[in-house]
CSV table of C-alpha atoms in Angstrom, one decimal:
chain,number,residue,atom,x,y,z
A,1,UNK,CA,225.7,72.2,257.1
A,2,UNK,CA,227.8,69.3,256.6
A,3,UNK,CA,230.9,71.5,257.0
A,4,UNK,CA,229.5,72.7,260.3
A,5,UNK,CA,229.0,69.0,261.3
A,6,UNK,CA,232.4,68.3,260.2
A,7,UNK,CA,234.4,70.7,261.9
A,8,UNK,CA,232.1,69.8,265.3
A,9,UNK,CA,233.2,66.6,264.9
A,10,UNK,CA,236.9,67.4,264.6
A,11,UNK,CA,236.5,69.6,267.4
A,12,UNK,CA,235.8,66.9,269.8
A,13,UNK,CA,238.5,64.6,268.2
A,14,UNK,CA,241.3,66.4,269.0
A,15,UNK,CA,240.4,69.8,270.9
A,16,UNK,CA,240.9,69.9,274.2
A,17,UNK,CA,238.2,67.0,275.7
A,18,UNK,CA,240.3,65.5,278.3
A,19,UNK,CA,237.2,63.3,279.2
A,20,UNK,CA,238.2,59.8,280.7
A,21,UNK,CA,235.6,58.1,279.2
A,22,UNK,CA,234.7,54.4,278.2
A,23,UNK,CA,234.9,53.8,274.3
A,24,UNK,CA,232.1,52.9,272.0
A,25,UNK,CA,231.5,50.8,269.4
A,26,UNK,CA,231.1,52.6,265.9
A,27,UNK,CA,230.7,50.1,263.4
A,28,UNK,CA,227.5,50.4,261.4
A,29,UNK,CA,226.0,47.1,260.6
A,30,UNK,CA,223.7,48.3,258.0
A,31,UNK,CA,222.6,51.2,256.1
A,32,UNK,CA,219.5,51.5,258.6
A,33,UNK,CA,222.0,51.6,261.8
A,34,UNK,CA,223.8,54.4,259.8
A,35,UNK,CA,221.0,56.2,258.9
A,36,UNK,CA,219.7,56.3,262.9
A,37,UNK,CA,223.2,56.8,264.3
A,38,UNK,CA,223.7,60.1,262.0
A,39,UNK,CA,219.7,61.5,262.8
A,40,UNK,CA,221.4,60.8,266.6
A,41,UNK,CA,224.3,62.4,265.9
A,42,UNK,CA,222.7,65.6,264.4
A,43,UNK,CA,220.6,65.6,267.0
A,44,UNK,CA,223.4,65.3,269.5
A,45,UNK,CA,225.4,68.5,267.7
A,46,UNK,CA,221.8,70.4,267.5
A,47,UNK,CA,221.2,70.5,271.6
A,48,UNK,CA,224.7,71.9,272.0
A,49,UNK,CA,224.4,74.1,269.4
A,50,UNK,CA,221.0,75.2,270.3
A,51,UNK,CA,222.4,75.6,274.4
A,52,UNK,CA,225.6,77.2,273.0
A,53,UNK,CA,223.3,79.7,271.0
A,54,UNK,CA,220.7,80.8,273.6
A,55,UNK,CA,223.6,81.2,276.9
A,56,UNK,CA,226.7,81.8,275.0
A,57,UNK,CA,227.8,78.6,277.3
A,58,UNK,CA,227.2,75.2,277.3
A,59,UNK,CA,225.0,74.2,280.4
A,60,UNK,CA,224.5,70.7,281.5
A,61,UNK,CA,222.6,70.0,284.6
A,62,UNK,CA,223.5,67.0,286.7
A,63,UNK,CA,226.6,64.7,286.5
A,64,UNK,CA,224.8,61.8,285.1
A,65,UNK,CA,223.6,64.3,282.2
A,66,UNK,CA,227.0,65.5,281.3
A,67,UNK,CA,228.6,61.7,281.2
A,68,UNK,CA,226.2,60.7,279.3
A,69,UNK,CA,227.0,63.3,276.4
A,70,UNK,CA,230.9,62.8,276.9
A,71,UNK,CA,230.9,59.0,276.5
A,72,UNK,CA,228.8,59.9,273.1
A,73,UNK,CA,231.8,61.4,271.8
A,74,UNK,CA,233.6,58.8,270.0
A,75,UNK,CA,230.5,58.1,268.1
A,76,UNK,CA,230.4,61.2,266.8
A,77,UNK,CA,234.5,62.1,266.0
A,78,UNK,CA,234.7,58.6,264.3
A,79,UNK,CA,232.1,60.2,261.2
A,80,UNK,CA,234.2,62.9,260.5
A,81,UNK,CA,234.8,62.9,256.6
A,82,UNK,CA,238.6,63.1,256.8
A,83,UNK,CA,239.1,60.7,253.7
A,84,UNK,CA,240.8,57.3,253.2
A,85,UNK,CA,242.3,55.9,256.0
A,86,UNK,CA,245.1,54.2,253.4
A,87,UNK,CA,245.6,56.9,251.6
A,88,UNK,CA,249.8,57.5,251.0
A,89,UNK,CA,251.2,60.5,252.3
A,90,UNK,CA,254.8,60.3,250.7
A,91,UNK,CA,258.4,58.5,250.9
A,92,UNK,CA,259.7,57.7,254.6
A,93,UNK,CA,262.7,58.2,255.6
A,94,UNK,CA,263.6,55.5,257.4
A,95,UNK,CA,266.9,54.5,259.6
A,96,UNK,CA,267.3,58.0,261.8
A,97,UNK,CA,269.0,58.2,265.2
A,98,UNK,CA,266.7,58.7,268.3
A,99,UNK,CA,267.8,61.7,269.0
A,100,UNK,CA,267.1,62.9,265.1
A,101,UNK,CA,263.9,61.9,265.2
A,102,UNK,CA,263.6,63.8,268.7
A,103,UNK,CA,264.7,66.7,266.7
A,104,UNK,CA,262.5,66.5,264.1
A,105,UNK,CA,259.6,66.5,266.5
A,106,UNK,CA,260.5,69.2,268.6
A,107,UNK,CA,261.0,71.5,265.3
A,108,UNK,CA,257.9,70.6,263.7
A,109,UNK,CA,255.5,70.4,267.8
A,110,UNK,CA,256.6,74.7,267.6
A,111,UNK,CA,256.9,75.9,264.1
A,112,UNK,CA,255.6,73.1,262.0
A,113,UNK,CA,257.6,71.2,259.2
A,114,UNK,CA,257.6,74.3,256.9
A,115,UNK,CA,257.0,76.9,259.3
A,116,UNK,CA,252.8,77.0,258.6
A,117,UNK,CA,252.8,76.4,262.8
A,118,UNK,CA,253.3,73.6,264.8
A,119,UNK,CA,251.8,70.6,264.1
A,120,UNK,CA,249.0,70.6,266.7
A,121,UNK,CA,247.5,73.7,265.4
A,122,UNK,CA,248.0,73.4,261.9
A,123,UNK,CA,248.9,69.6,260.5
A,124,UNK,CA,252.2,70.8,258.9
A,125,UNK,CA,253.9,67.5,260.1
A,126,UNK,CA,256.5,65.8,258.9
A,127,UNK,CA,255.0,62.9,257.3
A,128,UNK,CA,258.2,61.3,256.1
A,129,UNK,CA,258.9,60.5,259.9
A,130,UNK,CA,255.9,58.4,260.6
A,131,UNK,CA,254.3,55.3,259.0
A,132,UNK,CA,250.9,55.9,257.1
A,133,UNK,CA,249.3,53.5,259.6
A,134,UNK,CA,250.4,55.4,262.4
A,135,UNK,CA,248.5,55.1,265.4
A,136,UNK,CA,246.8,58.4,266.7
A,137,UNK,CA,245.5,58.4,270.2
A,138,UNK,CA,244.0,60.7,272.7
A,139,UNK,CA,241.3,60.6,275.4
A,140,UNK,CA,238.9,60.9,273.1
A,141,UNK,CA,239.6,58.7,270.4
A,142,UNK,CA,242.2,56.9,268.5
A,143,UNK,CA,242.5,56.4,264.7
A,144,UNK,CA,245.2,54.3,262.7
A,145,UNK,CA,245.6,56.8,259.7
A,146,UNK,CA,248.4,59.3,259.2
A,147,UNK,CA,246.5,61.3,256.0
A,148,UNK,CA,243.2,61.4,258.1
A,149,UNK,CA,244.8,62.5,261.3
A,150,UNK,CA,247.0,65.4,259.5
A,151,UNK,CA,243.2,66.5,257.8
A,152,UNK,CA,241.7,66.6,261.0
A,153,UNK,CA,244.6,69.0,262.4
A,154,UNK,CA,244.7,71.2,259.0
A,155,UNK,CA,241.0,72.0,259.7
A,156,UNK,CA,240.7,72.4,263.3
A,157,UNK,CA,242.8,75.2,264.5
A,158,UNK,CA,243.3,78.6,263.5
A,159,UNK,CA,247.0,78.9,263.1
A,160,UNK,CA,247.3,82.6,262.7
A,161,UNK,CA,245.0,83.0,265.9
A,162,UNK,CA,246.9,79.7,267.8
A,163,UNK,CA,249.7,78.6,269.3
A,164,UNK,CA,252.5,75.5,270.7
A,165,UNK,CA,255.4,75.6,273.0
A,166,UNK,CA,257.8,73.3,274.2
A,167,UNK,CA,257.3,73.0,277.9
A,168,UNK,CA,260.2,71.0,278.6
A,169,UNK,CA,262.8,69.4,276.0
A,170,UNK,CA,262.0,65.9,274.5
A,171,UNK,CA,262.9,62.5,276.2
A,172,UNK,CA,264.7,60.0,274.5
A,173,UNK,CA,264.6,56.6,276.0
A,174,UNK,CA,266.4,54.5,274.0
A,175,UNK,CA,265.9,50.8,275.4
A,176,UNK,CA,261.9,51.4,275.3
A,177,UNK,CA,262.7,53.5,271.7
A,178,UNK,CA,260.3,55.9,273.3
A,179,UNK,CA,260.0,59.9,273.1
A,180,UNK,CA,258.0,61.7,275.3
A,181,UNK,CA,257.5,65.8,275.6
A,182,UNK,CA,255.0,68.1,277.1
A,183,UNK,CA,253.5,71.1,275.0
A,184,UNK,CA,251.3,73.9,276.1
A,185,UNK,CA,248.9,75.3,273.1
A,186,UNK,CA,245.4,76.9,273.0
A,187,UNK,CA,244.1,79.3,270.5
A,188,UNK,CA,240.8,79.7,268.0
A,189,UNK,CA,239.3,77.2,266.4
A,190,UNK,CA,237.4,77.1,262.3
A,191,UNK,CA,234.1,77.4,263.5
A,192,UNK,CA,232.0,80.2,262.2
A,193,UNK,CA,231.5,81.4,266.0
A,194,UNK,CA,235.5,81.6,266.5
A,195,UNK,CA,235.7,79.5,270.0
A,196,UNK,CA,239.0,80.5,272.0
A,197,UNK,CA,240.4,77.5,273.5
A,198,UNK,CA,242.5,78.4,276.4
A,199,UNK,CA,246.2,77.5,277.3
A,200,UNK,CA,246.3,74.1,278.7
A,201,UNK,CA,249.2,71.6,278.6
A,202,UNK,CA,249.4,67.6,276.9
A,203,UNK,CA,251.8,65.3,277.8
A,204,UNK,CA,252.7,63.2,274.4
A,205,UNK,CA,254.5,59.6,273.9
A,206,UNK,CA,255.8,58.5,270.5
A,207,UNK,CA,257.1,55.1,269.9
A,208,UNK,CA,259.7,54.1,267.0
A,209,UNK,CA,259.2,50.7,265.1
A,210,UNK,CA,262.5,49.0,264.0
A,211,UNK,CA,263.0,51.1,260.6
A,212,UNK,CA,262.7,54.4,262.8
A,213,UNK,CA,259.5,55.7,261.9
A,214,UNK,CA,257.0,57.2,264.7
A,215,UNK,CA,254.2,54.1,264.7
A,216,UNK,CA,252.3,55.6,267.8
A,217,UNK,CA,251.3,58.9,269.0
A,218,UNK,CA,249.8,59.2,272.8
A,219,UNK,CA,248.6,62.6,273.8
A,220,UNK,CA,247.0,63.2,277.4
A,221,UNK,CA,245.2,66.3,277.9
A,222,UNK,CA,245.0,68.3,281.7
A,223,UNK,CA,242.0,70.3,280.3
A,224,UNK,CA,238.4,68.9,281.9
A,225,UNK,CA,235.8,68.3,279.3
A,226,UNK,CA,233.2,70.9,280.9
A,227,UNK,CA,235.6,74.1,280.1
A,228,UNK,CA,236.5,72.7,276.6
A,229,UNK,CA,233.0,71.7,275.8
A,230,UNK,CA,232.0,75.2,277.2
A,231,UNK,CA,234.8,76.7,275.5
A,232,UNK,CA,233.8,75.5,272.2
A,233,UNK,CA,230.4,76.8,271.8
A,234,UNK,CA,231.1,79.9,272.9
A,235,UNK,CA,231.3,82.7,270.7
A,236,UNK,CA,234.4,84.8,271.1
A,237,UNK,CA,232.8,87.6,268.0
């Protein structure tokens, strides 16, 4: 079960949610708090799962309802147990052109570092190009942790069953020491009801400290939250 409340939470971290919603605090004060805001969290997973279960689709009734249950998402992603947060993920390689870097990026966005995928779908990143302390952000959520972030990604997709193309070549923009691309992906996620998410597009900013490594990542997503939310709990066995 924690597995299942795991891979939920990745889901909704960096699946397709492209909910503009307000952020939420998700520091625990004490081990009381905690202890409420998980029995709210499972909850929370339990009345999708349940809805998911009994109509193959999630359902919500009203507007009101379904903001409600998007703005709880950060709560939720920001338990996932993805490990430490400082954890070391390897030498950098530091001082590379723009354009190299754009390279790199392109490469690994399709195929993946090693050829596992592209990084999306499968978290075979280069890790050598960014700084551990990276900064990861989407709709949804944002988290300052390189090793977490590629967990999240090695989890959450299917990369047999998934896939990531290049809609239009990498920016460079030198002055800002900005890149910026837009990627179409979709595919199956690792839930035990094999969810299909369909094709939709993200439009992605990286920015490059002053050693050349990636410190930011910025993905927008033009998938609504209702079709991935349905999407997700519905079975595709």
């Amino acid at each position: 079960m924690r597995r299942l409340y795991q891979n939920l939470s990745l889901v909704f971290f960096s699946a397709s949610l492209a909910a503009k919603v307000s952020g939420l605090s998700t520091k625990v004060s004490n081990n009381n708090s905690n202890s409420h805001h998980l029995t709210s969290r499972r909850n929370w997973i339990g009345k999708l799962v349940t809805a998911a279960s009994a109509t193959s689709t999630l359902c919500i009734t009203s507007p009101a309802v379904a903001q409600q249950e998007v703005q709880e998402l950060p709560r939720y992603t920001a338990l996932a147990p993805l490990g430490d947060a400082n954890t070391s993920t390897g030498n950098k390689l530091t001082g590379l052109s723009m354009d190299s870097i754009a390279s790199r990026l392109s490469h690994d966005l399709v195929d993946g570092s090693t050829g596992k995928g592209g990084y999306f779908i499968s978290g075979d990143i280069s890790t050598e190009i960014f700084r551990d302390n990276c900064e990861f952000t989407d709709p949804t959520n944002s988290v300052s942790s390189l090793a977490k972030y590629q967990k999240a990604l090695t989890i959450l997709f299917n990369p047999e069953q998934s896939f990531v193309e290049l809609v239009t070549p990498l920016e460079i923009d030198v002055p800002k020491r900005e890149i910026t691309g837009r990627i179409r992906s979709g595919g199956v996620l690792k839930l035990p009801w094999n969810p299909r998410i369909s094709s939709y597009e993200s439009t992605i900013k990286w920015k490059i400290d002053d050693d050349g490594l990636i410190e930011s990542q910025i993905q927008q997503w033009s998938i609504p939250a209702s079709q991935a939310l349905r999407e997700t709990f519905t079975p595709s066995f």
